[in-house]
mmCIF file of C-alpha atoms in Angstrom:
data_model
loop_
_atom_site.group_PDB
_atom_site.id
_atom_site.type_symbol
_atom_site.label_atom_id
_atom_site.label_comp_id
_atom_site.label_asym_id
_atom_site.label_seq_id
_atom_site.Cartn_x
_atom_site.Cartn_y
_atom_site.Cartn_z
ATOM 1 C CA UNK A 1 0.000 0.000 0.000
ATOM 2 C CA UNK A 2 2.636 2.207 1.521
ATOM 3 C CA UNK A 3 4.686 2.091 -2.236
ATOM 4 C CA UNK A 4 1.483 2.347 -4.337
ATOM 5 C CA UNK A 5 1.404 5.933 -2.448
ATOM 6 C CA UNK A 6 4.648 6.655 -3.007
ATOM 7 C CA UNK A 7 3.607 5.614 -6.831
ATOM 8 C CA UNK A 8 1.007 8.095 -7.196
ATOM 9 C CA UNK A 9 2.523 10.658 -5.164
ATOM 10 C CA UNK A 10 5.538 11.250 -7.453
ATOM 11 C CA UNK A 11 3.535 10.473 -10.819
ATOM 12 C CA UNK A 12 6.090 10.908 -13.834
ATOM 13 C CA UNK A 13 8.822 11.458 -11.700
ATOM 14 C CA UNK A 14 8.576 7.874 -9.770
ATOM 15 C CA UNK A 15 11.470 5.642 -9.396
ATOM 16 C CA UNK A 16 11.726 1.945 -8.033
ATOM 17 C CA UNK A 17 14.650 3.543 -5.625
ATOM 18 C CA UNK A 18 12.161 6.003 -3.887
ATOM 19 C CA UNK A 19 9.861 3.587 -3.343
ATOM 20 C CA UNK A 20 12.541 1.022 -1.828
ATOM 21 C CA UNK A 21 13.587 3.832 0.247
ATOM 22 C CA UNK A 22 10.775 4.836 1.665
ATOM 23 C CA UNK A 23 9.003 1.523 2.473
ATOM 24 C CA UNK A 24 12.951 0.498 3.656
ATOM 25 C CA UNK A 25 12.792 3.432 6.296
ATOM 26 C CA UNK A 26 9.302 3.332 7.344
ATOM 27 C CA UNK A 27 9.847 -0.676 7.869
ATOM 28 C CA UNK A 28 12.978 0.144 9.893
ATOM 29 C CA UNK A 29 10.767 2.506 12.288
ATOM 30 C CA UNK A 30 7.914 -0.410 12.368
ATOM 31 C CA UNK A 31 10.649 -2.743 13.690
ATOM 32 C CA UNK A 32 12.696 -0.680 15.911
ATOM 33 C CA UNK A 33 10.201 1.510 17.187
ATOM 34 C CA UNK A 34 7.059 -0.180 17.383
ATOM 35 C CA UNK A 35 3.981 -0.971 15.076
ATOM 36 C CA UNK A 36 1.526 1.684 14.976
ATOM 37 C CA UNK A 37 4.119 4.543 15.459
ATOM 38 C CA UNK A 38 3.062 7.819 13.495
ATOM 39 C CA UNK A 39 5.085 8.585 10.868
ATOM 40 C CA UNK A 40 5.725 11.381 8.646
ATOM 41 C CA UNK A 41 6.733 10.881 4.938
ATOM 42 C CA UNK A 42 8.188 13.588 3.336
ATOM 43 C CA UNK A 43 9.580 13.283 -0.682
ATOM 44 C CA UNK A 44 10.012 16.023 -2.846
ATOM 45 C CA UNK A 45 12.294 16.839 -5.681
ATOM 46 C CA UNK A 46 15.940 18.852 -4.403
ATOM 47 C CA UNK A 47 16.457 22.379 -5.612
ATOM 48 C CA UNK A 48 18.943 21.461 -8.670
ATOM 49 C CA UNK A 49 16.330 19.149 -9.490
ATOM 50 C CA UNK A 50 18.074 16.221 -10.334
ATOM 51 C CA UNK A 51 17.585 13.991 -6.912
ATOM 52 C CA UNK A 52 14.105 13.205 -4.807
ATOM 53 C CA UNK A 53 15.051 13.455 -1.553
ATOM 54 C CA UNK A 54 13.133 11.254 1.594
ATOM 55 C CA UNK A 55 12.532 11.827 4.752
ATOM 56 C CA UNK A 56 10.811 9.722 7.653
ATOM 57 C CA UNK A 57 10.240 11.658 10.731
ATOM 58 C CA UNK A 58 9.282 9.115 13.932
ATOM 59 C CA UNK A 59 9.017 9.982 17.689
ATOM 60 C CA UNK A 60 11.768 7.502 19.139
ATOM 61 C CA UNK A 61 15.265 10.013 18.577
ATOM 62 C CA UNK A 62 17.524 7.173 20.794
ATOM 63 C CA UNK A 63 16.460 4.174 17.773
ATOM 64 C CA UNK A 64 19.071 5.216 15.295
ATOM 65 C CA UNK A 65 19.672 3.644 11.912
ATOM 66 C CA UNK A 66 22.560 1.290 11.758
ATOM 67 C CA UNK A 67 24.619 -0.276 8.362
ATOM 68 C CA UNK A 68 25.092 -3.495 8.611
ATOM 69 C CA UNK A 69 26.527 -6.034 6.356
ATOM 70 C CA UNK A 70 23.774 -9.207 6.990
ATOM 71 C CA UNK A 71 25.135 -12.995 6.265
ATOM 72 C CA UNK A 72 23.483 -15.016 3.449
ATOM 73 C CA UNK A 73 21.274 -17.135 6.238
ATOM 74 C CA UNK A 74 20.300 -13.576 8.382
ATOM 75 C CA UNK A 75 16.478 -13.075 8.384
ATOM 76 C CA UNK A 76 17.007 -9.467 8.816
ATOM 77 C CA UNK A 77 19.431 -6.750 8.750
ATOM 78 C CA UNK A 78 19.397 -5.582 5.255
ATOM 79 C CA UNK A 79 17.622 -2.336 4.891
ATOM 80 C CA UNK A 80 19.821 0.084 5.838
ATOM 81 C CA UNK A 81 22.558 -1.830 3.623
ATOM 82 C CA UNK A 82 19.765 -1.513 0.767
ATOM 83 C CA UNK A 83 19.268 2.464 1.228
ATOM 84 C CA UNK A 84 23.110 2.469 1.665
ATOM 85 C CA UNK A 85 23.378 0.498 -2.073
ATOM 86 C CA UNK A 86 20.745 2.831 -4.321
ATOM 87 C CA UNK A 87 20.963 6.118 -2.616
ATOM 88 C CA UNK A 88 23.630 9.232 -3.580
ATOM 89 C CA UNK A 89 23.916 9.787 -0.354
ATOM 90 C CA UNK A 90 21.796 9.811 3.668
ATOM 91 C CA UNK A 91 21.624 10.745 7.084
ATOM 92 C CA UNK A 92 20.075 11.180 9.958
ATOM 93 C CA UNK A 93 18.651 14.765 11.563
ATOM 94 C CA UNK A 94 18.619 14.234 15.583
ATOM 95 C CA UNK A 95 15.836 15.882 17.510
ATOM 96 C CA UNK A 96 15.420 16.448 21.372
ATOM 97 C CA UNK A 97 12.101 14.113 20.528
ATOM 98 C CA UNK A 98 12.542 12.850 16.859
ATOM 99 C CA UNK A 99 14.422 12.061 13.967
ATOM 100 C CA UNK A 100 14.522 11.969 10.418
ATOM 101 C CA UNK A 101 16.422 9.862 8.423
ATOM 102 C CA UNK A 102 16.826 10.853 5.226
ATOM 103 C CA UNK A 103 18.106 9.917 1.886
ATOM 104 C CA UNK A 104 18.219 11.204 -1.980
ATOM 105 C CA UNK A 105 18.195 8.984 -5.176
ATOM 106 C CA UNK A 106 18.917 10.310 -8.706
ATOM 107 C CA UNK A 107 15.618 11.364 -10.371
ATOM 108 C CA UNK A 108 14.234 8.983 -12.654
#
C-alpha cells in the first residue's frame, strides 16, 4: 500500500529507488520503534532538481539507523545496507524528541 502511495505521489517522476527507500525506512521505524508509530513521509524533488530526496520523521530520537553487512542465512538486517546500495547519499537529523532519516536517489 505504503509504495502504491509513493507511486502516485511522485507520478512521472517515480522511481523503483524512492519507493525502496521509503518503504525500507518506514519498515525500519515499524521494527525498531514499534507498530503503529506515526510517521511522517516527506519526498520532494531537491532544488537542482536532479535527486528526490526522503525523509521519515518518527518519535523515538535514541532508535538510530545502523549499516550493517547481513550474512546469506540472516532473516534481517538488510535495509539500511539496501538504502546504503541505491541512494547518492543519507543521514540522519537528531531531535530532542525525533528524527529523520533521510536519503536522496537520482531522479528517474
Amino acid at each position: 500500500m505504503l509504495r502504491q502511495v509513493v507511486r502516485t505521489h511522485l507520478g512521472a517522476s517515480w522511481s523503483c529507488e524512492v519507493e525502496l527507500c521509503v518503504s525500507e525506512l518506514v519498515s525500519n521505524v515499524i521494527r525498531h520503534v514499534g507498530d503503529g508509530t506515526t510517521v511522517t513521509v516527506h519526498v520532494a524533488t531537491t532544488e537542482d532538481g536532479r535527486r528526490t530526496r526522503i525523509e521519515v520523521t518518527d518519535p523515538d530520537p535514541r532508535a538510530l539507523p545502523v549499516l550493517l553487512r547481513a550474512g546469506v542465512d540472516d532473516e534481517s538486517g538488510r535495509g539500511i545496507a539496501l538504502l546504503d546500495a541505491v541512494a547518492l547519499r543519507w543521514g540522519v537529523r537528531q531531535g530532542a524528541v525525533s528524527k529523520t532519516v533521510w536519503c536522496e536517489v537520482a531522479r528517474a
